[in-house]
Coordinates of C-alpha atoms in Angstrom, one line a residue:
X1 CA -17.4 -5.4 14.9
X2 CA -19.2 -2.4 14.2
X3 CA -18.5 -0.1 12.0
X4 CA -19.6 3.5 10.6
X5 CA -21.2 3.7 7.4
X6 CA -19.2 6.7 5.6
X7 CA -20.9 8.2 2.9
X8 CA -18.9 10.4 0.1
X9 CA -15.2 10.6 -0.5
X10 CA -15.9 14.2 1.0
X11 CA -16.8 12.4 4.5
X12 CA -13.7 9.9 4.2
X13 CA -11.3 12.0 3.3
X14 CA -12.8 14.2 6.7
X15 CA -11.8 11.0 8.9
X16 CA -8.3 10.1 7.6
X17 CA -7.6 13.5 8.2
X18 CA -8.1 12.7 11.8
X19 CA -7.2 9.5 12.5
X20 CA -3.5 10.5 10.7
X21 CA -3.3 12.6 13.0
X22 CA -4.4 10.8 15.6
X23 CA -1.9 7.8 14.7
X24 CA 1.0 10.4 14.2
X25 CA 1.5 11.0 17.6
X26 CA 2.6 7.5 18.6
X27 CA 4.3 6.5 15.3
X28 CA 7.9 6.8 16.5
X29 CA 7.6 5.0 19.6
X30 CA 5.7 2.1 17.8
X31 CA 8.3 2.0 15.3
X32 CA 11.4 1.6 18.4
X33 CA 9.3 -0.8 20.4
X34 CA 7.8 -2.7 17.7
X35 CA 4.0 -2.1 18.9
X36 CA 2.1 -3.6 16.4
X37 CA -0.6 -1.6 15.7
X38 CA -3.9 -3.7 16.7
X39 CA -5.6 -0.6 18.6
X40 CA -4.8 1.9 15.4
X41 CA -6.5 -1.2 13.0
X42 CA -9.8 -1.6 14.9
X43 CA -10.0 2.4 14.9
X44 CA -9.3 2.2 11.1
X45 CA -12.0 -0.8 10.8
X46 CA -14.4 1.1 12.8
X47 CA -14.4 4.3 11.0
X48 CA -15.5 3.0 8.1
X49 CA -12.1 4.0 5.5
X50 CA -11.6 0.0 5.0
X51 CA -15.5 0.2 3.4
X52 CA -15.4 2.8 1.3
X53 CA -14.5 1.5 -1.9
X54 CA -17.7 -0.7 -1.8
X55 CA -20.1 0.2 -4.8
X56 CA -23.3 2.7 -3.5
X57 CA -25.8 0.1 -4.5
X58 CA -24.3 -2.4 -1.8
X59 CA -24.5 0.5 0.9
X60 CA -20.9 1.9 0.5
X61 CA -19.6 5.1 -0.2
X62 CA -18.0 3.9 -3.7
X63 CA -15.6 6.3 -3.7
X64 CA -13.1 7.0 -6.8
X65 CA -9.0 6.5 -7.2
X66 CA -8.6 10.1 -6.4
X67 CA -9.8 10.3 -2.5
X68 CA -8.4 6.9 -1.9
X69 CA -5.4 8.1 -3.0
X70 CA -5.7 11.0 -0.7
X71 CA -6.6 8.8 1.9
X72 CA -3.2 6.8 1.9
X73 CA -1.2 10.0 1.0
X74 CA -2.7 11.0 4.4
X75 CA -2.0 7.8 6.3
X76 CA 1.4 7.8 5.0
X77 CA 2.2 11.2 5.9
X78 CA 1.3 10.2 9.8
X79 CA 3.1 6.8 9.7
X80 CA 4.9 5.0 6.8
X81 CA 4.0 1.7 8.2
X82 CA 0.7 1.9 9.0
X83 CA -0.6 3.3 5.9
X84 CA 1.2 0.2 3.7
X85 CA -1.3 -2.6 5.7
X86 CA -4.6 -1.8 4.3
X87 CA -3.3 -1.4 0.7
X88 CA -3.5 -4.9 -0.2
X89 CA -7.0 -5.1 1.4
X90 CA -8.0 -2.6 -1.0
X91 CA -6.2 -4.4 -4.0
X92 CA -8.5 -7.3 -3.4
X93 CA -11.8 -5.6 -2.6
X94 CA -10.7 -4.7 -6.2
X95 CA -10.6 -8.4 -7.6
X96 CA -14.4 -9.1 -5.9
X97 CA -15.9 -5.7 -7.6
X98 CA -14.5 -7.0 -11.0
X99 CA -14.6 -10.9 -10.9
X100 CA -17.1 -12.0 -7.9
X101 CA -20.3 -13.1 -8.5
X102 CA -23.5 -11.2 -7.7
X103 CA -23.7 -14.0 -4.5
X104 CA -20.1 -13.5 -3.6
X105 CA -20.2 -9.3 -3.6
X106 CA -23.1 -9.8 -1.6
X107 CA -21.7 -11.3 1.1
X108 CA -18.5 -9.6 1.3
X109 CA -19.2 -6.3 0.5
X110 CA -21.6 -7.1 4.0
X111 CA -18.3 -8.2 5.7
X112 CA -16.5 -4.8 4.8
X113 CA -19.1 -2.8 5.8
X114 CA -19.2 -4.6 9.1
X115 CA -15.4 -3.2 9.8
X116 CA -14.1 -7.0 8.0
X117 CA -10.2 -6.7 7.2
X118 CA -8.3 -8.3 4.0
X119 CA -5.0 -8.8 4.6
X120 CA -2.9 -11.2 1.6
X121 CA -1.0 -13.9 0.9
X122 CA 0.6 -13.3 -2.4
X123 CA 4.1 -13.4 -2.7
X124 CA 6.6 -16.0 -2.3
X125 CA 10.2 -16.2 -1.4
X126 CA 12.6 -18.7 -3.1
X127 CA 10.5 -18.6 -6.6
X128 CA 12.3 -17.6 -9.8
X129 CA 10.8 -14.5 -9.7
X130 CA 7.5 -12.6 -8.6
X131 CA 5.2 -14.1 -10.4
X132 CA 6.3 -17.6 -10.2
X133 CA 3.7 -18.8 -7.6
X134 CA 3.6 -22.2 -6.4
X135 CA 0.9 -22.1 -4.3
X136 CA -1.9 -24.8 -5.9
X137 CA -5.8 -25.0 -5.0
X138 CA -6.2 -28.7 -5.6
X139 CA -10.3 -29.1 -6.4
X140 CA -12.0 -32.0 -4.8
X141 CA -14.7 -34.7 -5.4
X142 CA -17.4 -32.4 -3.7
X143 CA -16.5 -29.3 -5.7
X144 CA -14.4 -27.7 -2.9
X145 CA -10.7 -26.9 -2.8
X146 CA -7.3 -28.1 -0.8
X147 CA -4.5 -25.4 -0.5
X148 CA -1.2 -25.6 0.3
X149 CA 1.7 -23.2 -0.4
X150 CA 4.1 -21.1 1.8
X151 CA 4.0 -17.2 1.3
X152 CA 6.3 -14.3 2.3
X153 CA 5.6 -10.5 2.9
X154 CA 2.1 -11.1 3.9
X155 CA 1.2 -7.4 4.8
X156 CA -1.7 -7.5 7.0
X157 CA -2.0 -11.4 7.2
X158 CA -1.7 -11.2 11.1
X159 CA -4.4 -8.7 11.6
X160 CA -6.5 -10.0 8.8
X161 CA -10.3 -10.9 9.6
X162 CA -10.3 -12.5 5.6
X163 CA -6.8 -14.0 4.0
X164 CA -6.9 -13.9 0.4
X165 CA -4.6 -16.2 -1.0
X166 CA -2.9 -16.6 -4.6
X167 CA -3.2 -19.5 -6.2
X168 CA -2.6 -21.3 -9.6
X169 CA -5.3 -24.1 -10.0
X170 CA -5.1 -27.2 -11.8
X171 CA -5.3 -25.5 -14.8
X172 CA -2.3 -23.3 -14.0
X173 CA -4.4 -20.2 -14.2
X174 CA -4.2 -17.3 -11.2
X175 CA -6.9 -17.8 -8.7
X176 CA -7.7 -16.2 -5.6
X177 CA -9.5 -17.7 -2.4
X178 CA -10.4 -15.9 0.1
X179 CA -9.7 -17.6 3.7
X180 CA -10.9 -17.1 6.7
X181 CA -7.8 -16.0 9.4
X182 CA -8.2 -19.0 11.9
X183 CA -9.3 -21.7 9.0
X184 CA -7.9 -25.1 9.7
X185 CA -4.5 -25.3 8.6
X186 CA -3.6 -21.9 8.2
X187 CA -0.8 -20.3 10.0
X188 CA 0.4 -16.8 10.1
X189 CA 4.2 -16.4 11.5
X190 CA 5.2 -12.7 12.7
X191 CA 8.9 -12.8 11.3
X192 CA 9.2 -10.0 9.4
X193 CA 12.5 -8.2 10.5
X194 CA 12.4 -5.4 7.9
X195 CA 14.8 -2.1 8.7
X196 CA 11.5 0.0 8.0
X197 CA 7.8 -0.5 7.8
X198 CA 8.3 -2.5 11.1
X199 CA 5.2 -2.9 12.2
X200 CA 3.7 -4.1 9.2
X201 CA 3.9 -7.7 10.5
X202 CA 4.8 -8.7 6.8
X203 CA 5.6 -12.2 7.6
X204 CA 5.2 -15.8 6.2
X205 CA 1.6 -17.4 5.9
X206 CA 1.5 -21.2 5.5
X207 CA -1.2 -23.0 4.0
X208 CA -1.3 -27.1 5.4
X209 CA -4.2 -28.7 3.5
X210 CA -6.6 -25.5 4.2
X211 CA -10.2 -26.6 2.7
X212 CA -12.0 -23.7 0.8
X213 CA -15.5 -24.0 -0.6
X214 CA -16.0 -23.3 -3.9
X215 CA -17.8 -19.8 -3.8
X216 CA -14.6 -18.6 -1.8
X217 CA -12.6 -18.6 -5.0
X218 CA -12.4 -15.9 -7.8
X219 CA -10.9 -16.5 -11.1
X220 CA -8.1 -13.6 -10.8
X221 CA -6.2 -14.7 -14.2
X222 CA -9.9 -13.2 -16.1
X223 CA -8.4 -9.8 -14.3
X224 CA -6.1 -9.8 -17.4
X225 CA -7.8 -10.4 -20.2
X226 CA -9.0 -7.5 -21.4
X227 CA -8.5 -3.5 -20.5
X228 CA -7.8 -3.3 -16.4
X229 CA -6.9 -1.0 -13.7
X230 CA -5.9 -3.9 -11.6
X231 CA -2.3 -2.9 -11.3
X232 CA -2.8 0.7 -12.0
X233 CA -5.2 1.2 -8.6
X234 CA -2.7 -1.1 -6.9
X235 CA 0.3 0.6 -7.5
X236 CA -1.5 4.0 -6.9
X237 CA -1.4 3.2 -3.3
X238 CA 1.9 2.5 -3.2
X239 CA 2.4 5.9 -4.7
X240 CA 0.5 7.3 -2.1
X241 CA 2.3 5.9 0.7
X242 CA 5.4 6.8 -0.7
X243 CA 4.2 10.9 -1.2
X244 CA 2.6 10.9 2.2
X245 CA 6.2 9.7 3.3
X246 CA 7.9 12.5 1.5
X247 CA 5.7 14.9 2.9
X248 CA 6.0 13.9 6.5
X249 CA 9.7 13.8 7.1
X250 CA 9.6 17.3 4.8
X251 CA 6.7 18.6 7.9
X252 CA 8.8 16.8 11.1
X253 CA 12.4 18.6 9.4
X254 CA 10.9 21.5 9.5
X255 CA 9.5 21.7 12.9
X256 CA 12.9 20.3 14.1
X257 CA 14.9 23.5 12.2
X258 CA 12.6 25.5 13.8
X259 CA 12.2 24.3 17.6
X260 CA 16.1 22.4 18.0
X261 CA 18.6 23.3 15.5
X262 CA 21.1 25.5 16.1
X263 CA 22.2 28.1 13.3
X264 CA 25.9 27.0 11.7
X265 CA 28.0 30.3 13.1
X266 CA 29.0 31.4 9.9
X267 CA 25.4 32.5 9.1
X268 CA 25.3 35.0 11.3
X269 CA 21.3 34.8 12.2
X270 CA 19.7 34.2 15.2
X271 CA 18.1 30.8 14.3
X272 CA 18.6 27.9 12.1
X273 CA 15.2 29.0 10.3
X274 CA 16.5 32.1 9.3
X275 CA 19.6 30.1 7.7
X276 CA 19.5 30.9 3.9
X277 CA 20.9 28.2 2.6
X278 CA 19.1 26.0 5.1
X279 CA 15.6 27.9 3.2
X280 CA 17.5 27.3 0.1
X281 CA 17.1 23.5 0.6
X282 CA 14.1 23.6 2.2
X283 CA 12.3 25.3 -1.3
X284 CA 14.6 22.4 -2.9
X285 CA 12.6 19.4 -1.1
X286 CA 9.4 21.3 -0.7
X287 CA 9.4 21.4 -5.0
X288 CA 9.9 17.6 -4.6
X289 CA 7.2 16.9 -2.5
X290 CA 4.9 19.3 -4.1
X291 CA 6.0 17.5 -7.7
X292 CA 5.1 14.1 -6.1
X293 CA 2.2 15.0 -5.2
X294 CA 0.7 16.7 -8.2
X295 CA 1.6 13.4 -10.4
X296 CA 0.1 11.5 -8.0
X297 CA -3.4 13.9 -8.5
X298 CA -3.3 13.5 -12.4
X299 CA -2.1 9.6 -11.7
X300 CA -6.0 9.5 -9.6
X301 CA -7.6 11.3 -12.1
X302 CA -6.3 9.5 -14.9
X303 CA -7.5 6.5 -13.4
X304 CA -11.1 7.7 -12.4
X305 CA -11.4 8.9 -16.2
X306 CA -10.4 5.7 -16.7
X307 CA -12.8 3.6 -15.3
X308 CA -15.4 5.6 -16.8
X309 CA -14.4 5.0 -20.1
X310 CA -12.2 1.9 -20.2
X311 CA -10.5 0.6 -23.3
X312 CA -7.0 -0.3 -24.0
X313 CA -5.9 3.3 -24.4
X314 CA -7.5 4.7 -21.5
X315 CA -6.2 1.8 -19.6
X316 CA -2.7 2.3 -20.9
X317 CA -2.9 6.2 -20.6
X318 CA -4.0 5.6 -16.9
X319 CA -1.2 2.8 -16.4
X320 CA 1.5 5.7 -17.3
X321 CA 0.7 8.1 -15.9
X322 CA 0.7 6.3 -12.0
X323 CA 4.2 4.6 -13.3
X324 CA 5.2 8.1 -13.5
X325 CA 3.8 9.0 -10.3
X326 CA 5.2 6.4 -8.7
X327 CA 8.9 6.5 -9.6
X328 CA 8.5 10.6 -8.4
X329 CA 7.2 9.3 -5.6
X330 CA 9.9 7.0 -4.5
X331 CA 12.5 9.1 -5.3
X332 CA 10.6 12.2 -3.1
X333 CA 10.5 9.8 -0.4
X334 CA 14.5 8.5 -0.1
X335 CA 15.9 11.8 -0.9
X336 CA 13.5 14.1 1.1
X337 CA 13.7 11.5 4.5
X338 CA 17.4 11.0 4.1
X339 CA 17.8 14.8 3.8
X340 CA 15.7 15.2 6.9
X341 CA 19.3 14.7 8.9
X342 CA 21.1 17.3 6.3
X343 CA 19.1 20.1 7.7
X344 CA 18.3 19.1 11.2
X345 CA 21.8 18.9 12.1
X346 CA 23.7 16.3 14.6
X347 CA 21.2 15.7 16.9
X348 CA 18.2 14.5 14.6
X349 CA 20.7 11.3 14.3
X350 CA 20.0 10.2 18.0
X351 CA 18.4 6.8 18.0
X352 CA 16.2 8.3 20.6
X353 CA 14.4 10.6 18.5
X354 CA 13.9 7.7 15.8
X355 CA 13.8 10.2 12.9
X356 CA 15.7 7.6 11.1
X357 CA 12.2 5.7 10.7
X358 CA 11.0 8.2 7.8
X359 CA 14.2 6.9 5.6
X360 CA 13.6 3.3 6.9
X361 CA 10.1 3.1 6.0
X362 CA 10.9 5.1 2.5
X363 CA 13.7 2.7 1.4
X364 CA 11.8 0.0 2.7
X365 CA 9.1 0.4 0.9
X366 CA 10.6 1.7 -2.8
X367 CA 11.8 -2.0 -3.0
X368 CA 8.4 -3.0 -3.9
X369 CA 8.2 -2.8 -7.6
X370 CA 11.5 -1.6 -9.7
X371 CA 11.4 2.1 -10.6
X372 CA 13.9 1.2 -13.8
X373 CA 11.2 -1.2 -15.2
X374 CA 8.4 2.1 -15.3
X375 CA 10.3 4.3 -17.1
X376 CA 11.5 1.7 -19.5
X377 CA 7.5 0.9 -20.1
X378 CA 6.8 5.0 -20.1
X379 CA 10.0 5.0 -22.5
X380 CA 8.2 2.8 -24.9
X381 CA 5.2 4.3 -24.5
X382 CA 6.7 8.0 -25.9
X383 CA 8.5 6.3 -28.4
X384 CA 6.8 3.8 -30.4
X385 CA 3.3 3.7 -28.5
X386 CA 3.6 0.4 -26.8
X387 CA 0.9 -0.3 -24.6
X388 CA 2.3 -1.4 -21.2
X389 CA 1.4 -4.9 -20.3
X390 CA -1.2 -6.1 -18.3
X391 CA 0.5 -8.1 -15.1
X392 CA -1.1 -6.3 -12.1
X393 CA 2.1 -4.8 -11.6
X394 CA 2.1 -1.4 -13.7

């Protein structure tokens, strides 16, 4: 593939503008039908967004937290499931920019700005809990690695150009290989059968003796070692997502209330719009959403200041700030979608309309990471100064 070269977060922040709107106009019916979205991928891939995190002195645009997080905040707002497949593919661009070598940026940065697509293989059903992964990279007598393991919710597996895989090596420490789609031995199954973010294709990937040369692996558990955005970019997105949700369903209410409802006859007004306790709760959600997104601002900019400066406090100071962001964000996103239907009225529950797909996608994806765990780590953080930890997931 070929793909555009974008060149300032000014530029990519110009084309998700249009290609959400673009993919908003088919969101529903792929949603109903299940359409997974291979057309709305390659125009994502050839626009250049999937490149545009790649550093300026390997020919990207290098852009900061702040438009990327604008970027999905836009994607989401357009559809809920679309946005969530590239966020892993950014998470491991990630892992190369810190831990790849000089020969292994190289070449993959080169594969991104071509239009390449990461999708993961990270999580596992079954395990004790999330971070108990079983998956093993076996090294060989010729320096190379075998790898076998089963893994669940593998976001953008299917559509994936490059599989990156997480592994525990010999040594028990977190590695991460990156496979390519149609290697030997890997299989991606499309069983996900979510409520929401249906066409995510979040399925199982299995790995049956899958051979992976040494300079295909990156030593993820160094991620953790010292000061890291890691988990701080990564949940950022989800943030995103979850905004650009809220904002959405608070844009398609309000065009409903304006073009379908019907005023309750006790109002006495001519249209539902003109319903004041229908504005009431429109102000109500609109503060939400406009809360949401504001924390999600100082979350980006807390992480770019970050980055430029990175130590344990501006790491931890960057880390709280998206946990805060992010638990807004969720709760924006049920209560604003589910309260699409509170102001709409009767008919904006017809499965026809598939409005329902903006609370689908929201509860859906708010599962990801517990919200109580975030404001237990900000708690701390007020309190006694506790640094959150470093796991990638905060």
């Amino acid at each position: 593939m070929t793909a555009h070269v974008i060149a300032d977060a000014t530029e990519a922040i110009a084309v998700a503008t249009a290609l959400a709107d673009e993919f908003r106009a088919g969101a529903a019916e792929r949603d109903a039908e299940r359409r997974l979205p291979r057309a709305e991928l390659d125009r994502l891939s050839a626009s250049g967004l999937l490149a545009v995190t790649v550093p300026a002195e390997h020919g990207g645009a290098g852009i900061g937290a702040q438009a990327l997080a604008e970027i999905f905040r836009l994607l989401g707002s357009a559809d809920g499931s679309l946005a969530q497949i590239p966020q892993s593919h950014f998470v491991y661009v990630n892992v190369i920019r810190r831990q790849g070598t000089a020969e292994q940026r190289k070449f993959f940065f080169a594969e991104l700005l071509a239009g390449g697509r990461f999708g993961n293989a990270q999580s596992e059903a079954g395990t004790q809990h999330v971070q108990d992964i079983r998956t093993r990279l076996e090294r060989l007598s010729d320096g190379s690695y075998l790898l076998n393991g089963v893994k669940h919710y593998s976001t953008g597996a299917l559509f994936a150009d490059w599989i990156p895989v997480l592994a525990r090596a010999e040594d028990d420490t977190l590695r991460v290989a990156y496979v390519p789609r149609h290697a030997p031995g890997l299989t991606v199954v499309d069983d996900w059968d979510g409520m929401g973010q249906r066409t995510t294709a979040s399925g199982t990937v299995r790995l049956d003796g899958v051979r992976v040369p040494a300079d295909r692996v990156l030593p993820h558990h160094l991620t953790f070692q010292g000061p890291q955005l890691h988990g701080a970019v990564a949940q950022l997105l989800h943030a995103a997502i979850d905004v650009g949700i809220a904002g959405g369903a608070l844009a398609e209410a309000a065009e409903f209330v304006r073009t379908r409802s019907r005023p309750w006859f006790e109002s006495g007004v001519a249209t539902a719009a003109e319903d004041p306790l229908l504005i009431q709760r429109f102000g109500e959600l609109a503060l939400r959403v406009r809360a949401a997104e504001a924390l999600l601002r100082e979350a980006a900019r807390q992480v770019d200041a970050a980055g430029a400066g990175l130590t344990a406090e501006t790491a931890a100071e960057a880390s709280i700030a998206v946990a805060a962001a992010k638990v807004t964000a969720a709760d924006a996103a049920v209560e604003v979608a589910g309260a699409l239907f509170e102001v709409s009225g009767t008919r904006s529950a017809l499965n026809s309309l598939n409005l329902h797909r903006h609370w689908r996608d929201a509860r859906t994806h708010t599962l990801h990471d517990p919200a109580r765990w975030k404001i237990q780590h900000i708690g701390r953080y007020v309190l006694s100064g506790t640094l959150p930890p470093r796991h990638g997931l905060l």
